Short mmCIF file of C-alpha atoms in Angstrom, two decimals:
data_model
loop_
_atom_site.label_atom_id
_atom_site.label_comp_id
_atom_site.label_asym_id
_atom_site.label_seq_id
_atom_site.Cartn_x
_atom_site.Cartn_y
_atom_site.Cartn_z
CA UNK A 1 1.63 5.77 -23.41
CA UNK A 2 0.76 7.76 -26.69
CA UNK A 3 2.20 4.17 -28.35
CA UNK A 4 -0.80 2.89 -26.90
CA UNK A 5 -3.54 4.98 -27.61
CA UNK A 6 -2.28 5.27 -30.98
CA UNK A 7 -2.49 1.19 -31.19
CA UNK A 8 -6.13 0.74 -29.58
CA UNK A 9 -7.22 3.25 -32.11
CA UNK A 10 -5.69 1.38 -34.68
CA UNK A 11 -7.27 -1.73 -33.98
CA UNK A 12 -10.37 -0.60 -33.53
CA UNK A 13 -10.12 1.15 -36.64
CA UNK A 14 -9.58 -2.42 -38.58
CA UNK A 15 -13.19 -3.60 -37.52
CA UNK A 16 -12.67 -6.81 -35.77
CA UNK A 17 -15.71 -6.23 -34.41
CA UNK A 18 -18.35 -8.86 -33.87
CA UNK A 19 -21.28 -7.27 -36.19
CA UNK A 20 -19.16 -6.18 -39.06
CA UNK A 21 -20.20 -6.63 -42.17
CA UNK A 22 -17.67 -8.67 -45.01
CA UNK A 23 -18.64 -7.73 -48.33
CA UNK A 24 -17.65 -11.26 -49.78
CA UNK A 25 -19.31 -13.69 -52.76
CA UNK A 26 -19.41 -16.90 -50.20
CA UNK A 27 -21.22 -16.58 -47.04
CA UNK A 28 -20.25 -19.24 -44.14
CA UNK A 29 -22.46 -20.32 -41.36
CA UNK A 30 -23.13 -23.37 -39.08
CA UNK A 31 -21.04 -25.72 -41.80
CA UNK A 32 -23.25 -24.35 -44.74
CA UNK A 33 -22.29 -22.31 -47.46
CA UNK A 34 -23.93 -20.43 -49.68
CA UNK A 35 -21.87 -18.69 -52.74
CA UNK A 36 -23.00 -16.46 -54.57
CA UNK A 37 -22.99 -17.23 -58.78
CA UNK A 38 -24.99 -13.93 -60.26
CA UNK A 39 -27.98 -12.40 -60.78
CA UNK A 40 -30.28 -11.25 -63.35
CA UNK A 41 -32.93 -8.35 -63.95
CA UNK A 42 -36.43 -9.92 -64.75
CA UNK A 43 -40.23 -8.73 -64.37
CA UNK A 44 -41.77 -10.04 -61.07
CA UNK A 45 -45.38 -11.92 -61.45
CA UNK A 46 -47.55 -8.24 -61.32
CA UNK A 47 -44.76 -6.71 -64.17
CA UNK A 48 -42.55 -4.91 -61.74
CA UNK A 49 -38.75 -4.91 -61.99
CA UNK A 50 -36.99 -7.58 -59.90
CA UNK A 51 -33.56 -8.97 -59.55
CA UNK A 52 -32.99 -12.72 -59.17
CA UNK A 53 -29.99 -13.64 -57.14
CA UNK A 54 -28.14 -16.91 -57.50
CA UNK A 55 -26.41 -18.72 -55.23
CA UNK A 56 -24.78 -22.50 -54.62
CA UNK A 57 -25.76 -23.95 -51.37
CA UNK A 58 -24.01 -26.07 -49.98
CA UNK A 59 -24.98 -28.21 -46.83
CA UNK A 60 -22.17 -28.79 -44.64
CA UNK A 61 -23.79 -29.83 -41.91
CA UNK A 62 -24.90 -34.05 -40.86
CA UNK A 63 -28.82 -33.66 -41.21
CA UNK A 64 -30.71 -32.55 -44.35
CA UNK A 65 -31.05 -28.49 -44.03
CA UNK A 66 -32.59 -26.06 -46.26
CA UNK A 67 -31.10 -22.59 -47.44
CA UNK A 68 -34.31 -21.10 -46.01
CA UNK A 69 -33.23 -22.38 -42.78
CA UNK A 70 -29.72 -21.67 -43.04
CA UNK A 71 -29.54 -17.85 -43.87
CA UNK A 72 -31.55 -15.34 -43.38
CA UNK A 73 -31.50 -12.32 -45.39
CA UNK A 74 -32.66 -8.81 -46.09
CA UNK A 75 -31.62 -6.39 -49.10
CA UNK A 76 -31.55 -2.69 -49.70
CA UNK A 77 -31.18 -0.98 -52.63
CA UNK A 78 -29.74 2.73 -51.66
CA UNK A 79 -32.36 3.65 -48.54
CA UNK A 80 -35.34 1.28 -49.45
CA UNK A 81 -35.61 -2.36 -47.81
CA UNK A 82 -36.65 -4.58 -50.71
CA UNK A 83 -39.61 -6.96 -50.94
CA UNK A 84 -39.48 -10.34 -51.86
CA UNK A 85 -40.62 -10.68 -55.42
CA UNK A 86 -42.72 -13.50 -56.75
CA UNK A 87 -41.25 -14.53 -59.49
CA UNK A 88 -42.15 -17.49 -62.08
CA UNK A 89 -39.80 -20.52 -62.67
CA UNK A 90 -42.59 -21.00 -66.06
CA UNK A 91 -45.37 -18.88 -66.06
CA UNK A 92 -47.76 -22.36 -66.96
CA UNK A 93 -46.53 -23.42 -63.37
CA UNK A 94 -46.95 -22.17 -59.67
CA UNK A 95 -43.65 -22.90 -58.94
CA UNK A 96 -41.44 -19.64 -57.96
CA UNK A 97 -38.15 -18.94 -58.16
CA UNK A 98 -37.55 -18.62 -54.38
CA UNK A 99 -39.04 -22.07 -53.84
CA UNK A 100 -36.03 -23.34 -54.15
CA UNK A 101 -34.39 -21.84 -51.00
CA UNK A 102 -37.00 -24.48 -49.31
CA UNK A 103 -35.10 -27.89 -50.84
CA UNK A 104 -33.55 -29.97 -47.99
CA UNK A 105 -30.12 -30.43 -49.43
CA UNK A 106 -28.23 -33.60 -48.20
CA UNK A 107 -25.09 -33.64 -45.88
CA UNK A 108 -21.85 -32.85 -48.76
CA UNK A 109 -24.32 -31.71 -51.33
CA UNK A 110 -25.24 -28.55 -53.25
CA UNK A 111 -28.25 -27.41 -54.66
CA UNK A 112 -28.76 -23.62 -56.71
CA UNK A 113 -31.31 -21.47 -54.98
CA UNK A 114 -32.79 -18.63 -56.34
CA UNK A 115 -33.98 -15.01 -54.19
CA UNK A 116 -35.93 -12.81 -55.31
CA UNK A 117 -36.49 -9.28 -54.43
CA UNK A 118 -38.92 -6.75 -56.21
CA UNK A 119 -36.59 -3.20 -57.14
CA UNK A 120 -36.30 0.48 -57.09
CA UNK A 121 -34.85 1.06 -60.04
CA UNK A 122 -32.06 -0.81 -62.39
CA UNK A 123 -29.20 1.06 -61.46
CA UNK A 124 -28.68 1.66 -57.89
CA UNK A 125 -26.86 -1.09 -56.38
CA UNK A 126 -28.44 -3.65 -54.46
CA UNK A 127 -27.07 -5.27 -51.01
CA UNK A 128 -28.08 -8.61 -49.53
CA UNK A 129 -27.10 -8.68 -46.08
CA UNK A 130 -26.84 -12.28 -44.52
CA UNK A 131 -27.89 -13.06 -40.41
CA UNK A 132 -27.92 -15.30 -37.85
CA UNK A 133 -31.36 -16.05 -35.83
CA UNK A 134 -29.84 -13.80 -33.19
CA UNK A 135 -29.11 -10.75 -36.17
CA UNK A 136 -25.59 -11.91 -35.62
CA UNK A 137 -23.87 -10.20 -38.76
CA UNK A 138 -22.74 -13.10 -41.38
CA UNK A 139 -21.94 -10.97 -44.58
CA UNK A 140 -23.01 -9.12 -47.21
CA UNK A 141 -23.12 -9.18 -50.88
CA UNK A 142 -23.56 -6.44 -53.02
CA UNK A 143 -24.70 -6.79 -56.89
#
């Protein structure tokens, strides 16, 4: 009997569990992928500090589908939820950095996408946490 209890406590001690988070650089969902391939400290369009975080996406699916559409994601840098940043591609253009994430990618094919997200400071370490529509858990990366 003690067996037992020791082994349910074991198990539930190795996670398992449905929304636990798998600090991981490739993020799986739906037959898309998205992997992550670094990220860079730059000035957002007001002069704040930002991070840019890149990422190969990669549509595994048998329709055209955007990153946008395929993960959603929040980050948090120690206690603070972080803001999307506008950031410029070319500061000539209007084009952002996160417009990206909007490009239909075909079925088999990969395209680099580009988020954004304004910072506390350029130290503290920053984690992107990826969900389902339902907040279903898919991963999270931390830079």
């Amino acid at each position: 009997m003690l067996l037992a209890v020791v082994m349910v406590f074991s198990f539930a001690a190795c996670g398992g569990g449905e929304d636990e988070k798998k600090d991981s650089s490739v993020i799986e969902f739906e037959g898309s992928k998205a992997e992550y391939i670094g990220s860079e400290l730059t000035k957002d369009a007001d002069g704040n500090d930002a991070v840019l975080v890149n990422f190969k996406y990669t549509n595994g699916n048998e329709e055209a589908k955007s990153f946008f559409w395929s993960f959603f994601n929040s980050a948090k840098q120690g206690d603070a939820e972080l803001e999307a940043a506008i950031t410029w591609v070319d500061e000539d253009s209007f084009e952002t950095h996160v417009d990206s994430t909007f490009a239909d990618v075909e079925p088999g094919k990969s395209h680099k996408v580009t988020l954004a997200y304004n910072i506390v400071d350029r130290t503290t370490p920053i984690g992107i946490t990826f969900v389902t529509l339902t907040d279903k858990v898919l991963g999270e990366i931390t830079i």
